[in-house]
Amino acid sequence: MGSYRKWGWGLGIATVTAVSAFGIASWQANAAPGDPSPGVGGMLPKVSDPDPVPEAAAGTGSDALTSTEVDKARAAALTPQLAADARGVTGEAGPEYLSADLGLDGSGREAELYFYDYKTDKLVKQVVDASTGKLVHSYSATGMQPPASPREATVALDLLLADPLSAGFKAAYADATGQAFAGKEGLNVTAHIYKAKPADTGASQCGKKRCVQLIVQTGDGQFINVTDVVVDLSGRKVARLS
Amino acid sequence: MKFRTIAATLLATGSLALVAPGRAEAAPEPSPCGAAATVKETLPNGTTWQLCWRINDRAGLVLNNVFLSSPRQPEPVQVLNSIRLAQLNVPYDSGDTEYNDLTEYGLGSYNMETLTGEDCKGGSARTGSDGGADPQQRELLCVSAEPAGLANRLHDYEYDEETGEGTEKVYSRQGHELVLRAISKVGWYEYVTEYRLGDTGQISARLGATGDLAPGEYSQADRGWPIGKEARDYATMHYHSAFWRVDFNIGGKGGETVEQYDTKLDGEGAMTAKLTTTRKTIAKEGSFNKADRRWWRVASPTSTNADGHKRSYELITGADDPYEGHPETQPDVTFTQANLCEKWASDNISDPECPLGIKTILDFAADKQKMTDPVMWVRVGFHHVPRDEDQSPMPMHWQGFDLAPRDFTAINPIAPDGRENVNGNPYPEEEPSTPSEPPASSAARN
């Protein structure tokens, strides 16, 4: 399973091919091997500090996908059929885009893009060859809930604020800030996926449906506790955990 | 690519499936990574570490293709294919709250913190992608070299037969570690993923937690600790069970074997107790727990050091609280055959390409496959009893483990000049009292 690498880091220039800068700059910027000077007066020994380079159009080996590669892969992954059939978090046409990365432990440069179809509650995985930009595999399944996107977090907050259960949140906001809640501007919201546990009541559909709990922070850094509330993004409703 | 084949046969891919040709045979292996993703640093004692890094949206910092070299072994030799976090399970003692921070939230993407302030003081902040859906180039990895204290010492005396005079020499060296660090904000907690690569060849993996205690988790005295005035605000105790996935590729040859060693009392010698050490080869997938004097190593059958010994790395575990609330948070280490569908030590149910029913490491190991490419899953738990000092920000609390080289080089990589010929019995003309093979091999059993 990809463990038998044919390349290696040889000495010096032996491996300098596609990435001519690989290893050279940092090697030379460093103390020579055997240099016994660890810095003086409690200073840390030096490490190289290369200037950041502009993001390449295409990555190499285990490099993260570049912006260009992600853009190309997204275009290929969003097939006309998917764009027409699937629905996003607010019900609009097209699936909700969640993430793009190389296969986590693989060795190739294949972009794995994940989308959520709120119409069927299916997680869609589109595998795109990062070098050709072609869609090569497609998979989907229900009952799978990877982390929420920032957009899903924002929509979840909107759903909460529009629900009577937001009274608790607004009271907690007033307690924390000394001011009445006047709107979501300035709030920082993140979301984590909520899946129902056997003892849960009120949100037992979560897991099959896409649900989140929110972490809300005011502009000055205070957390407003809303951990007793679950937002069901699939059903567009809000529940309180018992 | 077993992964795709298995998934394709097990899953009906539904209406979204495409007619796609079989995966093309892999092109020639690419270079390991580009310059921006490479860390290559030589520590003051001459040890060089070279590796690739990237941020995954859920795992956070991932190290790939980790190579080690040193002045007496200048050709870089691979140690790891990859190392990364594989889950962070945080259940509260109230029984009412539980988080899986990697799979329900994610350490990367928008949760990855841009380095600022004193995050990387004295080090080099490296820019790379945050692994997000719309990836941003940010300063995310701190690379630094840090003193590790006194590394070795020897007060030597050399007698010169010709002059009849003795010379005293003191060897004394400070050690250093190459430290790689990235910071993730997960709700109110902030997690520091850290790898310390020592000039001795040791790799220390650890997770630090700081930030703030959960603002809404309060209990009674038997499940919390009062952190405000008087006996009112009992911050709820909770667990952090962290899992790492470690994929060795020793010498670039793969195919490692896993061994467990145990040392037991074995009768009385002329002066004191005798102890005997036995080796058990772990050929099939399984989960294992610590016992006194028990340890594990992952050894290459084909990559040997200059002494002809198998290169290996040994797992060294330290402080740990197992969590009995789940079956998968109890074993200390699990070894499984590499499988790309086995990504997360628990809550491993978020890839439509993969079969259902492989939810935790225990499921991964359940069929007891024979291992030809072992992956090591290490669990380290910490039961956090909050205290007044945890406000605020919380002082960093750490959990982790070490991987120590065992026979990776014939002598240790920072041995000073003058000691390079000390290798084995200095008086070889005298018969050893026991057979010359390593102690365990003669007692091997399967």
XYZ file of C-alpha atoms in Angstrom:
688
model
C 0.000 0.000 0.000
C 2.333 2.659 -1.177
C 5.045 1.950 1.324
C 7.619 0.852 -1.126
C 8.886 4.164 -2.319
C 11.098 4.061 -5.305
C 12.546 7.475 -4.714
C 14.594 8.544 -1.790
C 16.386 11.531 -0.531
C 19.818 10.895 -1.820
C 22.855 12.948 -1.189
C 23.309 16.338 -2.699
C 21.900 16.815 -6.139
C 21.006 13.221 -6.843
C 17.270 13.779 -6.661
C 17.027 17.289 -8.028
C 14.667 17.018 -10.921
C 11.148 18.362 -10.832
C 11.712 20.535 -7.824
C 15.062 22.074 -8.291
C 14.928 24.029 -5.058
C 14.182 20.953 -2.996
C 16.446 20.826 -0.031
C 19.167 23.014 -1.410
C 18.335 26.357 0.117
C 17.621 25.054 3.554
C 20.659 22.842 3.497
C 22.994 25.700 2.742
C 21.341 28.138 5.075
C 22.046 25.797 7.893
C 24.903 25.094 10.144
C 27.144 22.558 8.500
C 26.850 19.055 9.928
C 29.072 18.750 12.916
C 29.125 22.461 13.595
C 29.207 22.487 17.375
C 27.871 26.018 17.881
C 24.467 25.753 19.518
C 24.047 29.487 19.828
C 25.192 31.570 22.738
C 23.712 33.084 25.835
C 20.636 30.865 25.849
C 19.768 31.749 22.265
C 18.099 29.038 20.290
C 20.161 27.334 17.650
C 19.354 28.655 14.245
C 17.034 27.028 11.798
C 16.705 28.176 8.236
C 14.016 30.766 7.637
C 13.193 30.683 3.947
C 11.088 33.465 2.486
C 7.646 32.255 1.537
C 7.355 31.532 -2.148
C 4.240 32.216 -4.233
C 1.875 29.277 -4.287
C 2.646 27.036 -7.235
C -0.042 26.307 -9.789
C 0.394 22.582 -9.242
C 1.727 20.675 -6.275
C 4.210 17.823 -6.136
C 4.031 14.574 -4.203
C 2.445 15.119 -0.803
C 2.029 18.893 -1.232
C -1.355 20.200 -0.225
C -3.669 20.833 -3.143
C -3.041 24.288 -4.546
C -5.779 26.860 -5.052
C -5.508 26.309 -8.786
C -5.865 22.559 -8.382
C -8.841 22.968 -6.063
C -10.565 25.332 -8.493
C -10.043 22.926 -11.384
C -11.133 19.958 -9.330
C -14.276 21.733 -8.139
C -15.238 22.522 -11.693
C -14.828 18.888 -12.697
C -16.500 17.522 -9.565
C -19.643 19.579 -9.961
C -21.133 17.608 -12.812
C -24.245 18.965 -14.544
C -26.247 16.151 -12.993
C -25.002 16.905 -9.487
C -25.561 20.638 -9.979
C -29.125 20.003 -11.124
C -30.199 17.263 -8.729
C -28.551 18.081 -5.434
C -29.472 20.842 -2.994
C -27.373 23.027 -0.709
C -27.853 24.028 2.910
C -30.376 26.758 2.122
C -32.222 24.593 -0.381
C -30.664 26.196 -3.441
C -29.748 24.139 -6.508
C -26.381 22.396 -6.361
C -24.775 20.483 -3.513
C -23.152 22.058 -0.477
C -19.396 22.111 -0.992
C -17.551 20.916 2.104
C -13.898 20.155 1.511
C -11.080 19.211 -0.835
C -7.854 17.422 0.002
C -5.488 14.768 -1.181
C -6.407 11.290 -0.077
C -5.390 11.334 3.573
C -2.855 8.521 3.679
C -2.420 7.776 -0.006
C 0.523 8.620 -2.149
C -1.019 9.883 -5.367
C -2.186 13.320 -6.340
C -5.888 12.741 -6.447
C -8.168 15.425 -5.118
C -11.003 14.133 -2.982
C -13.869 16.591 -2.885
C -16.788 16.208 -0.542
C -20.229 17.673 -1.047
C -23.448 17.280 0.904
C -26.738 16.862 -0.895
C -29.435 18.212 1.422
C -32.136 16.778 -0.814
C -31.139 13.160 -0.267
C -28.978 13.595 2.850
C -26.145 11.932 1.013
C -22.487 12.684 1.326
C -20.976 12.840 -2.152
C -17.294 12.148 -2.739
C -15.831 13.139 -6.087
C -12.305 12.012 -6.910
C -10.499 14.179 -9.432
C -7.080 13.576 -10.940
C -5.283 16.730 -9.836
C -2.956 16.798 -12.825
C -5.511 16.249 -15.588
C -8.419 17.868 -13.795
C -10.656 14.957 -14.788
C -13.275 13.373 -12.585
C -12.272 9.761 -12.139
C -14.538 8.367 -9.409
C -17.816 9.210 -7.745
C -19.325 7.827 -4.549
C -22.205 8.720 -2.281
C -23.748 7.397 0.910
C -26.187 8.392 3.621
C -25.454 8.598 7.324
C -22.051 10.235 6.911
C -21.388 13.645 8.411
C -17.962 15.230 7.989
C -17.259 18.586 9.672
C -19.410 21.569 8.816
C -18.319 24.335 6.473
C -18.238 27.965 7.648
C -21.305 28.608 5.504
C -23.198 25.826 7.240
C -22.250 27.336 10.598
C -23.593 30.712 9.514
C -26.831 29.205 8.239
C -27.207 27.267 11.485
C -26.875 30.479 13.480
C -29.541 32.098 11.292
C -31.868 29.162 11.932
C -31.255 29.397 15.670
C -31.841 33.144 15.798
C -35.120 32.721 13.921
C -36.331 30.077 16.366
C -38.057 30.629 19.728
C -35.330 28.525 21.340
C -32.939 31.405 20.701
C -34.415 33.081 23.788
C -31.886 31.206 25.917
C -29.049 32.293 23.681
C -30.172 35.920 23.779
C -30.463 35.836 27.552
C -26.969 34.341 27.827
C -25.697 37.061 25.503
C -27.211 39.757 27.691
C -25.743 38.146 30.807
C -22.293 37.973 29.268
C -22.162 41.389 27.653
C -24.530 43.478 29.720
C -26.315 44.474 26.539
C -29.435 43.247 24.818
C -28.782 41.113 21.765
C -29.137 43.351 18.702
C -28.105 41.103 15.851
C -25.476 38.651 14.704
C -23.000 41.236 13.439
C -19.654 40.816 15.121
C -20.377 37.283 16.321
C -17.877 34.581 15.490
C -19.617 31.257 15.006
C -18.232 27.796 14.402
C -20.095 24.517 14.329
C -19.395 20.928 15.171
C -21.302 17.969 13.903
C -23.861 16.492 16.261
C -24.871 12.852 16.012
C -27.626 11.479 18.200
C -26.652 9.180 21.024
C -29.042 6.450 22.145
C -30.304 8.446 25.114
C -30.962 11.615 23.161
C -34.439 12.920 22.809
C -35.399 15.802 20.605
C -32.650 15.282 18.032
C -32.709 11.555 17.421
C -32.675 12.048 13.635
C -29.229 13.622 13.802
C -26.621 11.489 12.101
C -28.965 10.459 9.343
C -29.749 14.157 9.048
C -27.042 16.805 9.138
C -27.027 18.522 12.524
C -24.663 20.868 14.301
C -24.074 22.446 17.654
C -22.741 25.966 17.700
C -19.900 27.703 19.422
C -20.588 31.399 19.473
C -18.109 34.012 20.531
C -18.748 37.736 20.811
C -16.472 40.235 19.126
C -14.625 40.745 22.404
C -14.002 37.035 22.837
C -16.717 35.957 25.261
C -18.311 32.584 24.636
C -22.108 32.484 24.655
C -23.136 29.053 25.775
C -25.535 27.304 23.385
C -24.445 23.720 23.926
C -27.967 22.666 24.882
C -29.247 23.456 21.390
C -28.942 21.384 18.219
C -29.653 22.802 14.775
C -30.914 20.268 12.235
C -29.724 21.751 8.956
C -31.450 19.060 6.906
C -34.819 19.661 8.522
C -34.151 23.376 9.049
C -35.231 23.195 12.662
C -33.851 23.680 16.129
C -34.066 21.313 19.079
C -33.095 21.503 22.719
C -31.221 18.573 24.173
C -32.930 17.183 27.204
C -4.614 0.343 -4.599
C -6.610 -2.131 -2.628
C -8.714 0.687 -1.217
C -10.482 1.514 -4.462
C -10.957 -2.068 -5.470
C -12.567 -3.075 -2.215
C -14.821 -0.071 -2.123
C -15.932 -0.515 -5.697
C -16.966 -4.071 -5.120
C -18.689 -3.476 -1.823
C -20.609 -0.324 -2.553
C -23.307 0.360 -4.973
C -22.362 3.824 -5.984
C -25.839 4.964 -6.870
C -27.082 7.406 -9.407
C -24.062 9.632 -9.122
C -21.669 6.926 -10.201
C -19.796 7.602 -13.347
C -18.505 5.223 -15.883
C -14.847 5.676 -15.204
C -11.942 3.693 -16.474
C -9.984 1.737 -13.928
C -7.406 3.771 -12.161
C -4.437 4.227 -14.358
C -1.295 2.556 -13.205
C 0.651 4.936 -11.044
C 3.080 7.128 -12.887
C 6.691 6.961 -11.737
C 6.859 7.972 -8.092
C 6.847 11.739 -7.813
C 9.262 13.727 -5.713
C 8.132 13.640 -2.107
C 7.028 17.286 -2.020
C 7.905 20.775 -3.182
C 10.362 23.152 -1.543
C 7.716 25.080 0.394
C 6.475 21.901 2.082
C 9.954 20.633 2.900
C 11.607 20.973 6.260
C 15.284 20.071 6.220
C 17.350 21.140 9.173
C 20.642 20.121 10.685
C 20.879 20.292 14.468
C 24.087 21.513 16.138
C 25.334 17.967 16.782
C 25.075 17.195 13.071
C 21.865 15.189 12.892
C 19.691 16.154 9.927
C 15.952 15.646 9.712
C 14.136 16.006 6.433
C 10.402 15.710 5.918
C 7.319 17.035 4.172
C 4.427 18.708 5.960
C 0.904 19.662 5.109
C -2.332 20.493 6.841
C -5.324 18.189 6.508
C -8.708 19.711 7.280
C -9.452 17.137 9.983
C -6.103 15.709 11.122
C -4.336 19.080 11.197
C -0.562 18.765 10.849
C 0.556 15.719 8.835
C 4.216 14.775 8.457
C 5.225 12.640 5.484
C 8.440 11.056 4.297
C 10.515 11.594 7.402
C 14.230 10.896 6.826
C 17.144 10.895 9.246
C 20.853 11.331 8.576
C 23.906 12.103 10.656
C 27.599 12.747 10.025
C 28.521 9.070 10.226
C 25.476 8.022 8.232
C 25.259 10.829 5.676
C 22.843 9.095 3.369
C 19.313 9.920 4.551
C 17.441 6.834 5.728
C 13.674 6.905 5.876
C 11.975 6.429 9.223
C 8.321 7.256 8.678
C 5.962 7.228 5.791
C 3.646 9.460 7.820
C 2.551 10.469 11.289
C -0.586 12.355 12.217
C -3.328 12.597 14.781
C -6.138 10.121 14.205
C -8.760 11.213 16.746
C -9.301 13.358 19.803
C -12.205 12.099 21.869
C -13.407 14.442 24.629
C -16.201 13.065 26.827
C -17.270 14.966 29.960
C -17.663 13.169 33.275
C -21.286 14.348 33.453
C -22.070 11.858 30.702
C -23.985 14.578 28.867
C -21.349 15.917 26.488
C -18.850 14.326 24.159
C -16.819 15.610 21.225
C -14.743 13.921 18.558
C -12.659 16.932 17.718
C -11.075 15.624 14.516
C -14.081 14.090 12.802
C -16.830 16.397 14.056
C -14.879 19.618 13.947
C -11.400 19.315 12.443
C -7.991 20.633 13.479
C -7.187 22.071 10.035
C -8.893 24.342 7.543
C -10.449 27.406 9.176
C -9.701 25.983 12.623
C -5.951 26.207 12.011
C -4.532 29.263 13.711
C -2.195 31.654 11.918
C 1.021 31.908 13.944
C 1.354 35.221 15.724
C 2.567 36.770 18.974
C 5.136 34.527 20.631
C 3.822 31.356 18.968
C 7.057 30.888 17.059
C 9.544 33.037 18.919
C 13.061 32.070 17.919
C 11.797 29.763 15.191
C 10.829 29.979 11.569
C 7.137 30.360 10.714
C 6.498 28.440 7.506
C 3.746 29.299 5.092
C 1.493 26.657 3.606
C -2.076 25.808 2.748
C -4.530 25.508 5.626
C -6.178 22.545 3.887
C -9.498 24.365 3.686
C -12.176 24.009 1.043
C -10.960 27.338 -0.296
C -7.332 26.905 0.740
C -5.506 29.876 2.215
C -1.743 30.291 2.331
C -0.889 31.232 5.892
C 1.938 30.995 8.406
C 0.937 27.747 10.080
C 3.992 25.652 10.934
C 6.591 26.746 13.437
C 9.997 25.171 12.911
C 12.526 25.667 15.669
C 15.542 24.012 17.200
C 15.405 23.806 20.968
C 17.910 22.713 23.616
C 17.124 19.314 25.063
C 19.499 19.425 28.012
C 22.551 17.347 28.703
C 22.580 14.641 26.042
C 25.545 12.552 27.140
C 28.661 12.679 29.280
C 31.734 10.555 29.765
C 34.753 11.200 31.996
C 37.334 9.117 30.187
C 40.854 8.154 31.130
C 43.289 7.019 28.499
C 46.554 5.324 29.347
C 49.361 5.689 26.841
C 51.550 2.561 27.013
C 54.491 4.264 25.313
C 54.780 7.251 27.597
C 53.267 5.587 30.611
C 51.110 8.646 31.144
C 47.406 8.915 31.469
C 45.174 11.579 29.960
C 41.804 12.564 31.260
C 39.131 13.647 28.837
C 35.587 14.678 29.541
C 33.055 14.294 26.786
C 29.979 16.404 27.466
C 27.280 17.408 25.019
C 24.065 19.331 25.004
C 21.318 17.816 22.910
C 18.824 19.523 20.645
C 15.487 18.819 19.084
C 13.954 20.034 15.875
C 10.480 21.106 16.926
C 7.506 21.283 14.565
C 4.404 22.899 15.955
C 0.980 23.900 14.662
C -1.975 25.332 16.569
C -5.676 24.626 16.121
C -8.636 26.363 17.739
C -11.400 23.902 18.458
C -14.193 25.792 20.139
C -12.851 27.197 23.376
C -9.882 24.823 23.506
C -6.684 25.423 21.578
C -4.626 22.388 20.672
C -0.946 22.355 19.871
C 0.201 19.500 17.650
C 3.891 19.057 18.219
C 6.594 16.740 16.938
C 10.055 16.893 18.486
C 12.731 15.278 16.344
C 15.813 14.750 18.455
C 19.443 14.702 17.396
C 19.481 11.198 18.892
C 16.947 10.059 16.305
C 14.108 10.043 18.823
C 10.692 11.299 17.719
C 8.342 12.644 20.353
C 4.710 13.171 19.400
C 2.554 15.188 21.710
C -0.598 17.186 21.918
C -0.877 20.263 24.093
C -4.134 21.806 25.214
C -4.618 25.431 26.218
C -7.232 28.096 25.552
C -10.255 28.048 27.845
C -12.266 25.457 29.705
C -15.704 24.814 28.255
C -17.765 27.802 29.397
C -20.961 25.865 29.868
C -19.833 22.663 31.560
C -20.420 22.743 35.296
C -21.263 19.894 37.667
C -21.335 18.881 41.309
C -18.338 18.100 43.490
C -18.031 14.467 42.414
C -17.734 15.364 38.746
C -16.222 18.845 38.850
C -13.821 21.142 40.652
C -14.641 24.629 41.933
C -12.680 27.133 39.875
C -14.369 30.381 40.915
C -15.038 31.877 44.298
C -16.094 29.529 47.092
C -17.785 26.236 46.278
C -20.033 27.210 43.395
C -18.643 26.779 39.899
C -17.601 23.148 39.615
C -15.994 22.946 36.145
C -16.744 19.487 34.822
C -13.927 16.974 34.674
C -13.385 15.426 31.281
C -11.123 13.263 29.190
C -8.879 13.969 26.248
C -8.167 10.635 24.553
C -5.786 11.316 21.686
C -4.882 8.835 18.982
C -1.980 9.011 16.564
C -1.557 7.023 13.369
C 2.060 6.098 12.703
C 3.088 4.508 9.418
C 6.721 3.457 9.389
C 8.706 2.956 6.231
C 12.094 2.038 7.644
C 14.850 2.356 5.118
C 12.185 2.931 2.466
C 11.625 -0.784 2.320
C 8.314 -1.177 4.149
C 7.177 -4.631 5.246
C 8.077 -4.098 8.894
C 7.442 -6.672 11.572
C 5.976 -5.861 14.971
C 7.459 -7.361 18.110
C 6.447 -7.305 21.760
C 9.021 -7.835 24.471
C 8.321 -8.906 28.037
C 10.727 -9.352 30.918
C 9.823 -11.631 33.801
C 11.465 -12.886 36.970
C 13.014 -16.246 36.324
C 14.399 -17.762 39.497
C 17.459 -16.882 41.540
C 21.017 -16.421 40.428
C 24.066 -16.619 42.669
C 23.463 -13.102 43.974
C 19.993 -11.963 43.054
C 16.938 -12.652 40.954
C 17.294 -13.724 37.371
C 15.141 -12.056 34.745
C 14.370 -13.365 31.321
C 13.229 -11.401 28.293
C 11.124 -12.945 25.588
C 10.025 -11.716 22.225
C 6.644 -12.291 20.684
C 6.169 -11.509 17.016
C 2.846 -9.833 16.403
C 2.071 -11.122 12.947
C -1.639 -10.366 12.902
C -3.695 -7.273 13.625
C -4.568 -6.679 17.258
C -4.779 -4.319 20.233
C -2.392 -4.425 23.168
C -1.973 -3.006 26.640
C 0.953 -2.014 28.733
C 2.420 -4.185 31.447
C 5.515 -3.700 33.583
C 8.656 -3.965 31.430
C 6.600 -4.577 28.270
C 7.482 -2.735 25.086
C 6.939 -2.926 21.377
C 9.071 -2.239 18.371
C 8.522 -2.013 14.633
C 11.513 -3.578 12.878
C 12.583 -3.756 9.276
C 13.456 -7.258 8.154
C 15.491 -5.862 5.272
C 17.015 -2.549 6.349
C 19.974 -3.116 8.646
C 22.519 -0.894 10.331
C 26.292 -1.188 9.931
C 26.351 -3.832 12.675
C 24.006 -6.000 10.647
C 21.111 -5.443 13.082
C 17.572 -4.792 11.944
C 16.741 -1.109 12.037
C 13.764 -0.497 14.276
C 11.858 2.047 16.321
C 10.540 1.362 19.782
C 7.311 2.743 21.218
C 7.846 4.389 24.597
C 4.673 5.268 26.421
C 4.392 7.573 29.387
C 1.677 9.129 31.497
C -1.706 7.886 30.405
C -5.277 7.544 31.628
C -7.220 4.902 29.707
C -10.908 5.769 29.311
C -13.146 2.821 30.143
C -16.223 4.540 28.741
C -15.546 3.212 25.241
C -13.938 -0.042 24.129
C -11.638 1.707 21.650
C -10.173 4.083 24.234
C -8.764 1.263 26.354
C -5.956 -0.385 24.358
C -2.624 1.434 24.514
C -1.589 0.465 21.019
C -3.250 -1.208 18.061
C -1.434 -2.588 15.055
C -3.306 -2.991 11.780
C -2.560 -3.719 8.159
C -2.406 -0.429 6.215
C -5.763 0.344 4.652
C -6.710 3.727 3.210
C -10.280 3.354 4.481
C -9.026 3.158 8.055
C -8.502 6.856 8.721
C -9.876 7.716 12.144
C -9.362 5.697 15.319
C -13.034 6.198 16.142
C -16.025 7.724 14.357
C -14.506 6.407 11.126
C -17.690 6.773 9.109
C -17.340 9.640 6.703
C -16.133 8.232 3.391
C -18.728 7.009 0.903
C -16.008 5.087 -0.915
C -15.406 2.876 2.097
C -17.315 -0.013 3.595
C -19.486 0.549 6.637
C -18.722 -1.302 9.831
C -15.136 -0.156 10.284
C -15.970 2.489 12.829
C -13.052 2.141 15.243
C -9.569 0.680 15.518
C -11.137 -2.385 17.116
C -13.102 -2.975 13.920
C -9.945 -2.433 11.869
C -8.208 -5.205 13.791
C -11.196 -7.491 14.201
C -10.444 -9.723 11.233
C -6.884 -10.257 12.458
C -5.331 -9.828 9.042
C -1.742 -10.833 8.624
C 0.302 -7.633 8.544
C 2.694 -6.997 5.683
C 2.537 -3.196 6.044
C 1.748 -2.459 9.682
C 0.246 0.796 10.917
C 0.584 1.686 14.600
C -2.262 3.474 16.389
C -1.155 4.926 19.725
C -3.684 6.119 22.283
C -2.796 8.444 25.131
C -5.485 9.661 27.495
C -5.568 12.494 30.002
C -8.305 12.901 32.596
C -8.493 16.613 33.165
C -9.552 17.696 36.608
C -9.836 21.474 36.280
C -8.129 23.711 38.832
C -8.090 27.395 39.680
C -4.976 27.854 37.584
C -6.818 26.755 34.436
C -8.202 30.279 34.067
C -7.129 31.834 31.754
C -5.654 30.947 29.261
C -5.203 27.469 30.628
C -1.561 26.474 31.171
C -0.658 23.957 28.490
C -1.247 20.328 29.434
C 0.516 17.720 27.343
C -0.019 14.125 26.368
C 2.037 12.033 23.998
C 4.601 9.313 23.461
C 8.097 8.727 22.126
C 9.498 6.665 19.301
C 13.099 5.780 20.052
C 15.534 4.407 17.518
C 16.681 0.886 18.326
C 19.595 -0.251 16.178
C 18.852 2.388 13.556
C 22.581 3.170 13.516
C 25.506 1.070 14.772
C 26.344 3.646 17.431
C 24.260 6.639 18.423
C 24.253 9.528 15.963
C 25.679 12.120 18.353
C 28.516 10.047 19.785
C 31.524 12.394 19.827
C 34.663 11.890 17.815
C 36.948 9.723 19.884
C 34.167 7.307 20.788
C 33.241 6.237 17.282
C 35.100 2.945 17.616
C 33.363 1.909 20.800
C 30.988 -0.649 19.360
C 30.451 -3.942 21.115
C 32.563 -5.842 23.591
C 35.822 -3.933 24.062
C 37.558 -7.163 25.086
C 36.513 -9.567 22.317
C 39.243 -12.071 23.200
C 37.263 -12.950 26.327
C 34.429 -15.409 25.798
C 31.006 -13.954 26.399
C 29.091 -15.666 29.168
C 26.040 -16.226 27.030
C 25.468 -16.784 23.328
C 26.178 -13.673 21.334
C 22.737 -13.257 19.773
C 20.434 -10.632 21.263
C 18.803 -12.080 24.353
C 15.334 -12.427 23.030
C 15.976 -14.252 19.826
C 16.827 -17.520 21.486
C 13.626 -17.375 23.444
C 11.482 -16.429 20.503
C 8.024 -17.805 20.279
C 5.222 -16.727 18.077
